[in-house]
Coordinates of C-alpha atoms in Angstrom, one line a residue:
Chain N
M1 CA -63.2 -208.9 -36.0
P2 CA -66.3 -207.8 -37.7
P3 CA -66.4 -203.9 -38.4
T4 CA -68.7 -202.0 -36.0
E5 CA -69.9 -198.5 -36.0
E6 CA -67.9 -197.9 -33.1
D7 CA -64.5 -198.9 -34.9
F8 CA -65.6 -196.9 -37.8
E9 CA -66.1 -193.7 -35.7
L10 CA -62.6 -194.6 -34.0
E11 CA -60.8 -194.9 -37.2
L12 CA -62.2 -191.7 -38.2
R13 CA -61.4 -189.9 -34.9
S14 CA -57.7 -191.4 -35.3
L15 CA -57.1 -189.5 -38.5
P16 CA -54.9 -186.5 -37.8
G17 CA -56.5 -183.0 -36.8
V18 CA -59.8 -184.7 -36.3
L19 CA -61.8 -183.2 -33.3
N20 CA -65.1 -184.2 -33.8
V21 CA -67.3 -186.9 -35.7
G22 CA -71.1 -186.6 -36.3
M23 CA -73.2 -189.3 -37.7
G24 CA -76.8 -189.3 -39.3
H25 CA -78.4 -192.7 -39.6
R26 CA -81.1 -194.1 -41.9
E27 CA -84.2 -195.8 -40.3
N28 CA -82.3 -199.0 -40.7
G29 CA -79.5 -197.8 -38.5
D30 CA -77.0 -197.5 -41.3
V31 CA -74.9 -194.5 -41.2
D32 CA -76.0 -192.2 -44.3
S33 CA -73.9 -189.0 -43.2
V34 CA -70.9 -188.6 -41.7
T35 CA -69.3 -184.8 -40.7
L36 CA -65.7 -184.3 -39.5
I37 CA -64.3 -181.5 -37.9
V38 CA -60.9 -180.7 -38.3
H39 CA -58.2 -178.3 -37.1
G40 CA -54.8 -177.8 -38.5
Q41 CA -55.1 -180.2 -41.7
D42 CA -56.3 -180.0 -45.1
P43 CA -59.9 -180.7 -45.1
G44 CA -59.6 -181.8 -48.7
S45 CA -57.0 -184.6 -48.1
I46 CA -58.9 -185.5 -44.8
Q47 CA -62.1 -186.0 -46.6
G48 CA -60.2 -188.2 -49.1
V49 CA -59.1 -190.5 -46.6
A50 CA -62.3 -190.5 -44.8
L51 CA -64.4 -191.4 -47.9
Q52 CA -61.9 -194.2 -48.3
I53 CA -62.6 -195.6 -44.7
A54 CA -66.4 -195.0 -45.1
S55 CA -66.5 -196.6 -48.3
L56 CA -65.4 -200.1 -46.1
Y57 CA -68.2 -199.7 -43.6
F58 CA -71.0 -197.7 -45.1
P59 CA -70.3 -197.2 -48.7
D60 CA -73.5 -195.0 -49.5
A61 CA -72.6 -192.5 -46.5
V62 CA -72.1 -188.8 -47.4
V63 CA -68.9 -187.5 -45.9
T64 CA -68.1 -183.8 -45.2
V65 CA -65.3 -182.1 -43.6
E66 CA -65.4 -178.8 -41.8
D67 CA -62.7 -176.7 -40.8
A68 CA -62.9 -175.5 -37.3
D69 CA -61.9 -172.2 -36.8
L70 CA -60.0 -172.3 -33.2
D71 CA -58.7 -168.7 -33.9
T72 CA -61.3 -167.8 -31.4
A73 CA -60.4 -170.1 -29.0
D74 CA -56.7 -169.3 -29.3
R75 CA -57.7 -165.7 -28.5
I76 CA -59.2 -166.5 -25.5
G77 CA -55.7 -165.8 -23.9
E78 CA -56.2 -162.0 -24.8
N79 CA -53.0 -161.5 -26.1
G80 CA -50.9 -163.3 -23.5
R81 CA -53.2 -162.6 -20.5
V82 CA -55.1 -164.8 -18.3
A83 CA -58.6 -165.2 -19.2
L84 CA -61.4 -166.4 -17.6
V85 CA -63.0 -169.3 -19.5
R86 CA -65.6 -170.7 -16.9
A87 CA -67.1 -169.9 -13.3
A88 CA -69.9 -172.2 -11.9
F89 CA -71.6 -171.7 -8.6
E90 CA -73.5 -174.3 -6.7
G91 CA -75.5 -173.0 -4.3
P92 CA -76.3 -176.0 -1.5
E93 CA -72.6 -176.5 -1.0
N94 CA -71.4 -172.8 -1.2
A95 CA -69.0 -174.1 -3.8
C96 CA -67.9 -172.5 -6.7
E97 CA -65.1 -173.7 -9.6
V98 CA -63.1 -171.2 -11.6
Q99 CA -61.4 -172.3 -15.1
L100 CA -58.9 -169.9 -16.6
N101 CA -56.9 -170.0 -19.8
F102 CA -53.5 -168.9 -20.4
E103 CA -52.0 -169.6 -23.7
G104 CA -54.0 -172.6 -24.3
A105 CA -53.5 -174.2 -21.1
I106 CA -56.4 -174.6 -18.5
G107 CA -56.2 -174.1 -14.8
T108 CA -58.7 -175.0 -12.3
G109 CA -59.7 -173.6 -9.0
R110 CA -62.3 -174.3 -6.3
S111 CA -63.4 -173.0 -3.1
S112 CA -66.6 -173.4 -1.0
S113 CA -66.5 -169.8 0.6
G114 CA -69.5 -168.4 -1.4
P115 CA -69.4 -166.5 -5.0
L116 CA -67.5 -163.3 -3.8
I117 CA -64.8 -164.3 -1.7
G118 CA -64.9 -168.0 -3.0
G119 CA -64.5 -166.4 -6.4
V120 CA -61.4 -164.8 -5.5
E121 CA -60.0 -168.0 -3.7
A122 CA -60.7 -170.2 -6.9
T123 CA -59.3 -167.9 -9.1
L124 CA -56.2 -167.8 -7.2
A125 CA -56.3 -171.2 -6.8
A126 CA -56.7 -171.7 -10.7
L127 CA -53.8 -169.5 -11.3
R128 CA -51.4 -171.4 -9.1
D129 CA -53.0 -174.5 -11.0
L130 CA -51.5 -173.0 -14.1
G131 CA -48.1 -172.8 -12.5
F132 CA -48.0 -169.2 -11.8
D133 CA -46.4 -167.9 -8.6
V134 CA -49.2 -165.8 -6.7
P135 CA -47.8 -164.7 -3.5
Y136 CA -51.2 -162.7 -2.9
H137 CA -54.1 -162.9 -0.3
L138 CA -57.2 -161.3 -0.1
I139 CA -57.6 -158.6 2.6
G140 CA -60.8 -157.7 4.0
A141 CA -64.2 -158.4 2.4
V142 CA -65.0 -158.3 -1.4
N143 CA -66.7 -155.3 -2.2
V144 CA -69.7 -155.1 -4.1
A145 CA -70.3 -151.3 -5.2
T146 CA -73.6 -150.2 -3.9
E147 CA -75.9 -153.3 -4.4
R148 CA -75.4 -156.7 -6.1
G149 CA -75.4 -156.7 -10.0
W150 CA -72.9 -153.8 -9.8
P151 CA -69.3 -153.9 -10.0
V152 CA -67.0 -156.1 -7.7
M153 CA -63.9 -154.6 -6.1
V154 CA -61.1 -157.0 -4.9
T155 CA -58.2 -155.8 -2.9
L156 CA -55.4 -158.4 -2.9
R157 CA -52.0 -157.8 -0.6
S158 CA -48.7 -159.5 -1.5
N159 CA -47.2 -161.9 0.9
L160 CA -43.8 -160.6 0.0
H161 CA -44.0 -156.8 0.1
D162 CA -46.3 -154.1 1.6
V163 CA -48.2 -153.6 -1.7
D164 CA -52.1 -154.0 -2.5
R165 CA -53.3 -155.0 -5.7
I166 CA -56.7 -153.7 -6.4
G167 CA -59.2 -155.0 -9.2
I168 CA -62.8 -154.2 -10.5
A169 CA -65.0 -156.0 -12.6
Q170 CA -68.5 -156.5 -13.5
S171 CA -69.7 -159.5 -15.4
D172 CA -72.7 -162.0 -15.2
G173 CA -73.2 -162.7 -11.5
D174 CA -71.0 -162.3 -8.4
L175 CA -68.7 -165.2 -9.1
A176 CA -67.7 -164.1 -12.6
S177 CA -67.4 -160.4 -11.4
A178 CA -65.0 -161.6 -8.4
A179 CA -63.0 -164.1 -10.7
K180 CA -62.4 -161.3 -13.4
A181 CA -61.7 -158.4 -10.7
T182 CA -59.1 -160.9 -9.3
L183 CA -57.5 -161.0 -12.6
D184 CA -57.7 -157.3 -13.0
A185 CA -55.8 -157.1 -9.9
L186 CA -53.0 -159.3 -10.8
N187 CA -53.2 -159.7 -14.7
R188 CA -50.2 -157.1 -15.1
Y189 CA -48.1 -158.5 -12.6
L190 CA -48.0 -162.2 -13.3
T191 CA -44.6 -163.6 -14.5
L192 CA -44.5 -166.4 -16.8
P193 CA -45.0 -169.8 -15.0
R194 CA -41.7 -171.9 -14.6
N195 CA -41.6 -174.6 -17.3
F196 CA -44.3 -172.9 -19.2
R197 CA -44.6 -174.2 -22.7
P198 CA -46.6 -172.2 -25.2
R199 CA -49.3 -174.2 -27.0
G200 CA -47.9 -176.3 -30.1
S201 CA -44.6 -176.3 -28.6
Chain H
M1 CA -70.9 -205.9 -7.0
S2 CA -74.6 -205.7 -5.4
G3 CA -73.0 -205.6 -2.1
A4 CA -70.6 -202.7 -2.8
T5 CA -71.1 -199.5 -1.2
V6 CA -71.2 -196.6 -3.3
E7 CA -70.9 -193.0 -2.0
H8 CA -72.4 -189.8 -3.6
A9 CA -69.5 -187.3 -4.8
D10 CA -69.3 -184.5 -2.8
A11 CA -69.0 -180.8 -4.6
F12 CA -65.8 -181.3 -5.7
G13 CA -64.8 -185.0 -5.4
H14 CA -64.1 -187.8 -7.6
A15 CA -66.2 -190.7 -6.2
Y16 CA -68.4 -192.5 -8.6
E17 CA -71.8 -191.4 -9.4
P18 CA -73.9 -194.4 -8.4
W19 CA -76.1 -194.1 -11.5
L20 CA -72.7 -193.9 -13.7
F21 CA -71.3 -196.6 -12.0
Q22 CA -74.3 -198.7 -12.5
T23 CA -74.5 -197.8 -16.0
M24 CA -70.8 -198.8 -16.3
I25 CA -71.6 -202.4 -14.9
D26 CA -74.5 -202.5 -17.0
E27 CA -72.2 -202.0 -20.1
L28 CA -69.5 -204.2 -19.0
S29 CA -72.3 -207.2 -18.7
T30 CA -73.2 -206.8 -22.3
G31 CA -70.2 -205.7 -23.9
E32 CA -67.1 -203.6 -23.5
L33 CA -66.7 -199.9 -22.8
G34 CA -66.1 -197.9 -25.8
I35 CA -67.4 -195.1 -27.8
S36 CA -70.9 -196.1 -27.5
F37 CA -70.9 -195.8 -23.8
V38 CA -69.7 -192.2 -24.1
Y39 CA -73.0 -191.5 -25.9
S40 CA -74.9 -193.4 -23.7
V41 CA -73.8 -191.8 -20.5
L42 CA -74.4 -188.2 -22.5
E43 CA -78.0 -189.6 -23.1
L44 CA -78.5 -190.4 -19.5
L45 CA -77.0 -187.2 -18.3
A46 CA -79.4 -185.4 -20.6
E47 CA -82.3 -187.2 -19.1
R48 CA -81.2 -186.9 -15.4
H49 CA -81.2 -183.1 -15.8
G50 CA -83.4 -182.3 -18.4
L51 CA -80.5 -181.1 -20.5
K52 CA -81.1 -179.6 -24.3
D53 CA -77.6 -180.3 -25.1
A54 CA -74.2 -181.8 -23.8
V55 CA -70.6 -182.0 -25.1
V56 CA -68.0 -184.0 -23.2
V57 CA -64.3 -182.8 -24.6
I58 CA -61.7 -185.7 -23.8
T59 CA -58.1 -185.1 -24.0
D60 CA -56.5 -188.4 -24.9
G61 CA -52.6 -188.6 -25.5
A62 CA -53.0 -191.3 -28.3
M63 CA -55.5 -189.4 -30.2
G64 CA -55.4 -185.8 -29.4
P65 CA -58.7 -183.9 -28.1
Q66 CA -61.9 -185.1 -29.1
A67 CA -65.4 -183.8 -28.8
F68 CA -68.6 -185.9 -28.3
R69 CA -72.1 -184.6 -28.7
L70 CA -75.4 -185.9 -27.2
G71 CA -77.1 -187.7 -30.1
R72 CA -73.8 -188.3 -31.9
E73 CA -74.5 -184.7 -33.3
T74 CA -71.9 -182.5 -34.9
V75 CA -70.4 -180.2 -32.7
D76 CA -70.4 -176.9 -34.8
A77 CA -67.5 -174.8 -35.5
E78 CA -68.6 -172.3 -33.1
Q79 CA -68.9 -174.1 -30.2
L80 CA -65.9 -176.0 -30.8
A81 CA -63.8 -172.9 -31.1
K82 CA -65.5 -172.0 -27.7
L83 CA -64.6 -175.4 -26.0
G84 CA -61.2 -175.7 -27.8
S85 CA -59.3 -178.5 -26.4
I86 CA -60.5 -177.8 -22.9
P87 CA -61.4 -181.1 -21.4
G88 CA -64.4 -181.4 -19.6
V89 CA -68.4 -181.8 -19.7
Y90 CA -70.3 -179.0 -21.1
C91 CA -74.2 -179.0 -20.4
D92 CA -77.0 -176.6 -21.7
P93 CA -78.1 -175.4 -19.2
D94 CA -75.4 -175.6 -17.1
I95 CA -76.7 -177.0 -14.0
V96 CA -74.9 -180.2 -13.5
P97 CA -72.9 -180.3 -10.2
F98 CA -69.2 -180.4 -10.6
G99 CA -68.6 -183.9 -9.2
E100 CA -71.1 -185.4 -11.1
R101 CA -69.4 -183.7 -14.1
D102 CA -65.9 -184.8 -13.2
A103 CA -67.2 -188.2 -12.9
V104 CA -69.0 -188.3 -16.2
H105 CA -65.6 -187.0 -17.8
T106 CA -63.6 -189.8 -16.1
A107 CA -65.7 -192.3 -17.1
C108 CA -65.7 -191.3 -20.6
R109 CA -62.0 -190.9 -21.0
L110 CA -61.3 -194.4 -19.7
S111 CA -64.1 -196.0 -22.0
L112 CA -62.4 -193.8 -25.2
S113 CA -58.9 -195.2 -23.7
L114 CA -60.2 -198.9 -23.5
H115 CA -61.5 -198.7 -27.0
Y116 CA -58.5 -197.2 -28.4
A117 CA -56.2 -199.6 -26.6
R118 CA -58.3 -202.6 -27.5
Y119 CA -58.6 -201.5 -31.2
S120 CA -54.6 -200.8 -31.3
A121 CA -53.9 -204.3 -29.9
A122 CA -55.6 -206.0 -32.8
H123 CA -54.6 -203.8 -35.5
D124 CA -51.6 -202.7 -37.8
P125 CA -51.2 -199.0 -37.2
L126 CA -50.1 -198.2 -41.0
T127 CA -52.9 -200.2 -42.8
N128 CA -55.7 -200.6 -40.1
I129 CA -56.0 -204.7 -41.0
A130 CA -55.3 -206.9 -38.4
N131 CA -51.8 -207.2 -36.8
R132 CA -49.8 -210.5 -36.4
R133 CA -51.2 -211.0 -32.7
Y134 CA -54.6 -211.0 -33.8
F135 CA -53.9 -213.1 -36.9
D136 CA -52.2 -215.9 -35.0
T137 CA -55.3 -216.1 -32.8
A138 CA -57.9 -216.1 -35.9
L139 CA -55.6 -218.9 -37.7
H140 CA -55.6 -221.0 -34.5
T141 CA -59.3 -220.6 -34.1
A142 CA -60.0 -221.4 -37.8
A143 CA -57.8 -224.4 -37.6
V144 CA -59.2 -225.8 -34.6
Q145 CA -62.6 -225.5 -36.1
S146 CA -61.5 -226.9 -39.3
S147 CA -60.1 -229.8 -37.5
R148 CA -63.0 -230.5 -35.4
Y149 CA -66.0 -229.8 -37.6
G150 CA -64.2 -229.9 -41.1
W151 CA -64.8 -226.3 -41.8
H152 CA -62.9 -225.5 -45.1
F153 CA -60.7 -222.3 -45.2
T154 CA -57.6 -221.2 -47.1
L155 CA -54.6 -219.2 -46.0
V156 CA -53.4 -217.1 -48.4
L157 CA -49.8 -215.4 -47.9
A158 CA -48.9 -212.2 -50.1
D159 CA -45.4 -210.4 -50.5
L160 CA -44.9 -207.0 -52.2
N161 CA -42.7 -207.7 -55.2
G162 CA -39.6 -205.5 -54.9
F163 CA -40.5 -203.7 -51.9
K164 CA -37.3 -203.6 -50.6
A165 CA -35.8 -201.8 -53.6
V166 CA -38.7 -199.2 -53.6
N167 CA -38.0 -198.6 -49.8
D168 CA -34.3 -198.2 -50.4
S169 CA -34.7 -196.3 -53.5
S170 CA -37.5 -193.8 -52.8
G171 CA -37.7 -193.7 -49.0
H172 CA -39.9 -195.2 -46.3
A173 CA -42.5 -192.7 -46.8
V174 CA -43.1 -194.0 -50.5
G175 CA -42.9 -197.6 -48.9
D176 CA -45.4 -196.7 -46.3
D177 CA -47.9 -195.5 -48.9
L178 CA -47.6 -198.7 -50.6
L179 CA -48.3 -200.8 -47.8
R180 CA -51.2 -198.6 -47.1
T181 CA -52.6 -199.1 -50.6
F182 CA -52.2 -202.7 -50.4
G183 CA -53.4 -202.9 -47.0
F184 CA -56.8 -200.8 -48.0
A185 CA -57.0 -202.7 -51.3
L186 CA -57.2 -205.9 -49.0
R187 CA -59.8 -204.5 -46.8
Q188 CA -61.8 -203.8 -49.9
S189 CA -61.4 -207.5 -51.4
V190 CA -62.3 -209.5 -48.2
R191 CA -65.5 -210.8 -47.4
R192 CA -67.2 -210.5 -44.3
G193 CA -66.1 -213.2 -42.2
D194 CA -62.8 -213.1 -43.8
T195 CA -59.5 -211.9 -41.8
A196 CA -56.9 -209.5 -43.6
A197 CA -53.6 -209.0 -41.6
R198 CA -50.1 -207.4 -41.7
I199 CA -48.0 -210.1 -40.4
G200 CA -44.5 -208.8 -41.2
G201 CA -43.0 -205.6 -43.0
D202 CA -44.1 -206.4 -46.6
E203 CA -46.1 -209.6 -45.9
F204 CA -49.5 -209.9 -45.6
A205 CA -52.0 -213.1 -44.8
V206 CA -55.6 -213.6 -45.5
I207 CA -57.8 -216.4 -44.0
L208 CA -60.5 -216.8 -46.7
S209 CA -63.6 -218.8 -44.4
N210 CA -65.3 -221.4 -46.5
A211 CA -63.0 -221.3 -49.6
E212 CA -61.0 -224.0 -51.0
S213 CA -57.6 -223.1 -52.9
N214 CA -59.5 -223.0 -56.4
E215 CA -61.7 -220.4 -55.0
V216 CA -58.8 -218.2 -54.2
S217 CA -58.7 -216.6 -57.6
G218 CA -62.0 -214.7 -57.0
F219 CA -60.2 -213.0 -54.1
T220 CA -57.0 -212.1 -56.1
D221 CA -59.2 -210.9 -59.0
R222 CA -60.8 -208.4 -56.6
L223 CA -57.4 -207.5 -55.2
S224 CA -55.7 -207.0 -58.5
S225 CA -58.7 -204.7 -59.6
R226 CA -58.5 -202.6 -56.3
L227 CA -54.9 -202.2 -56.7
A228 CA -55.5 -201.0 -60.4
M229 CA -58.1 -198.6 -59.5
S230 CA -55.8 -196.9 -56.7
G231 CA -53.4 -196.0 -59.7
K232 CA -50.5 -197.3 -58.0
S233 CA -48.3 -199.8 -59.4
V234 CA -48.3 -202.6 -56.5
A235 CA -47.1 -206.1 -57.8
F236 CA -47.4 -209.1 -55.3
T237 CA -47.0 -212.8 -55.0
I238 CA -49.3 -215.2 -53.2
G239 CA -48.9 -218.8 -51.7
T240 CA -51.6 -220.6 -50.4
A241 CA -52.4 -223.5 -48.2
S242 CA -56.2 -225.0 -47.5
S243 CA -57.5 -226.7 -44.5
P244 CA -58.2 -229.3 -43.8
R245 CA -56.9 -230.8 -47.0
D246 CA -53.2 -229.4 -46.9
S247 CA -53.2 -229.5 -42.9
S248 CA -55.4 -228.6 -40.0
N249 CA -52.1 -227.5 -38.1
P250 CA -51.8 -223.5 -38.2
D251 CA -48.1 -223.6 -38.0
E252 CA -47.8 -226.1 -40.8
L253 CA -50.4 -224.0 -43.0
L254 CA -48.0 -221.2 -42.7
R255 CA -45.0 -223.2 -43.7
I256 CA -46.7 -224.8 -46.6
A257 CA -48.3 -221.4 -47.8
D258 CA -44.7 -219.8 -47.5
A259 CA -42.6 -222.4 -49.4
R260 CA -45.5 -222.2 -52.4
L261 CA -45.2 -218.4 -52.2
Y262 CA -41.4 -218.6 -52.4
E263 CA -41.4 -221.5 -55.2
K264 CA -43.5 -219.0 -57.0
K265 CA -41.2 -216.0 -56.6
A266 CA -38.2 -218.2 -57.6
R267 CA -40.2 -219.5 -60.7
D268 CA -41.2 -215.7 -61.7
H269 CA -37.5 -214.5 -61.2
A270 CA -36.1 -217.7 -63.4

């Protein structure tokens, strides 16, 4: 069982709280620097253990440990609201994908109806993927005020009651605008998904 | 595999990307899928699409979220804060089709899982030295080679003195810490080609390659020195058996080393 650089990296990644390992190499291929990004652990104690491990594989390697400030990521949920993480459009297939974040959980939705209608459909699908009960459907077209690049307006109708929800948003491109407009329409009316477990519970 | 039909994934499908599938086959023909494969795939992805950067975030139940960046670079804190623990492949520029990203993510997750499973199957999780299963295989191999080619090796069994009392009086956390300390000192003390293993609660074994029993003292000196440097008081007793001099049968070697260890313990207690 000769020690390998792969096992070295695996051993470091197995330490509690380690999210990422970066390595620098000498010309002869030996590792000469190791950087660990950790979260939720004391960087000092992780560095102590990492130095011990490194001494077995590459005794001369310099080991540094950085604390990842994931507070920003935690805030993606915008105080309990669903937030858009990512919206991507693939032209030839007219396909789009939307990723949403709610309290650290990620939901993904897809549609092949183009960036505007598809953006709404993908966002509804992503909300359902997160576990939300979303009894709404899109009515009419998605309206772009005046011209492309201006705010997008979305009207959703409840399947249960004769109630319409209207959302408006302007973002980078039609898809992101449509996704955000959908969230604008629904965010205040979403109830917590059944069996939802907050991050870290 | 050359006759296999591989279809492109559709926009949101999960079919294998032909280039990725071929890379996996190539990797498997020369070794095993593992962390290196993750970096190789990121390199190929970047090359195919002219990417400046690529990161794959893998959420594996055993290890928690793990981010890998093109070129084994560190993912800076700001980037990591943005990605959080969201699994997926992130590219700069963001031009890689969904299906291809999905396939890359799946392949990388599989590789990491396989590597972790392979490592776990051979290592003791507390001390990160070989486990009993790996040790048994290594001892068998060494015994066969000794019998066939006359290669020498010495089996060393080591037992921590008073470990049960420490565990009972100070708790399992302190006991585990002692085991970790001893395991780490063993790793530092063996030479390349030797095998150190934890084969029971506080029982350790070392296969010293190309060594007769009179050469064991060098190893035990190194071990004692490393333990002293740890600042923790860890006393141990050893028993040894050499092959082919004592036997070339693995079970017999274990029995002899074990008997010598307990003889020594009894003498020390007397």
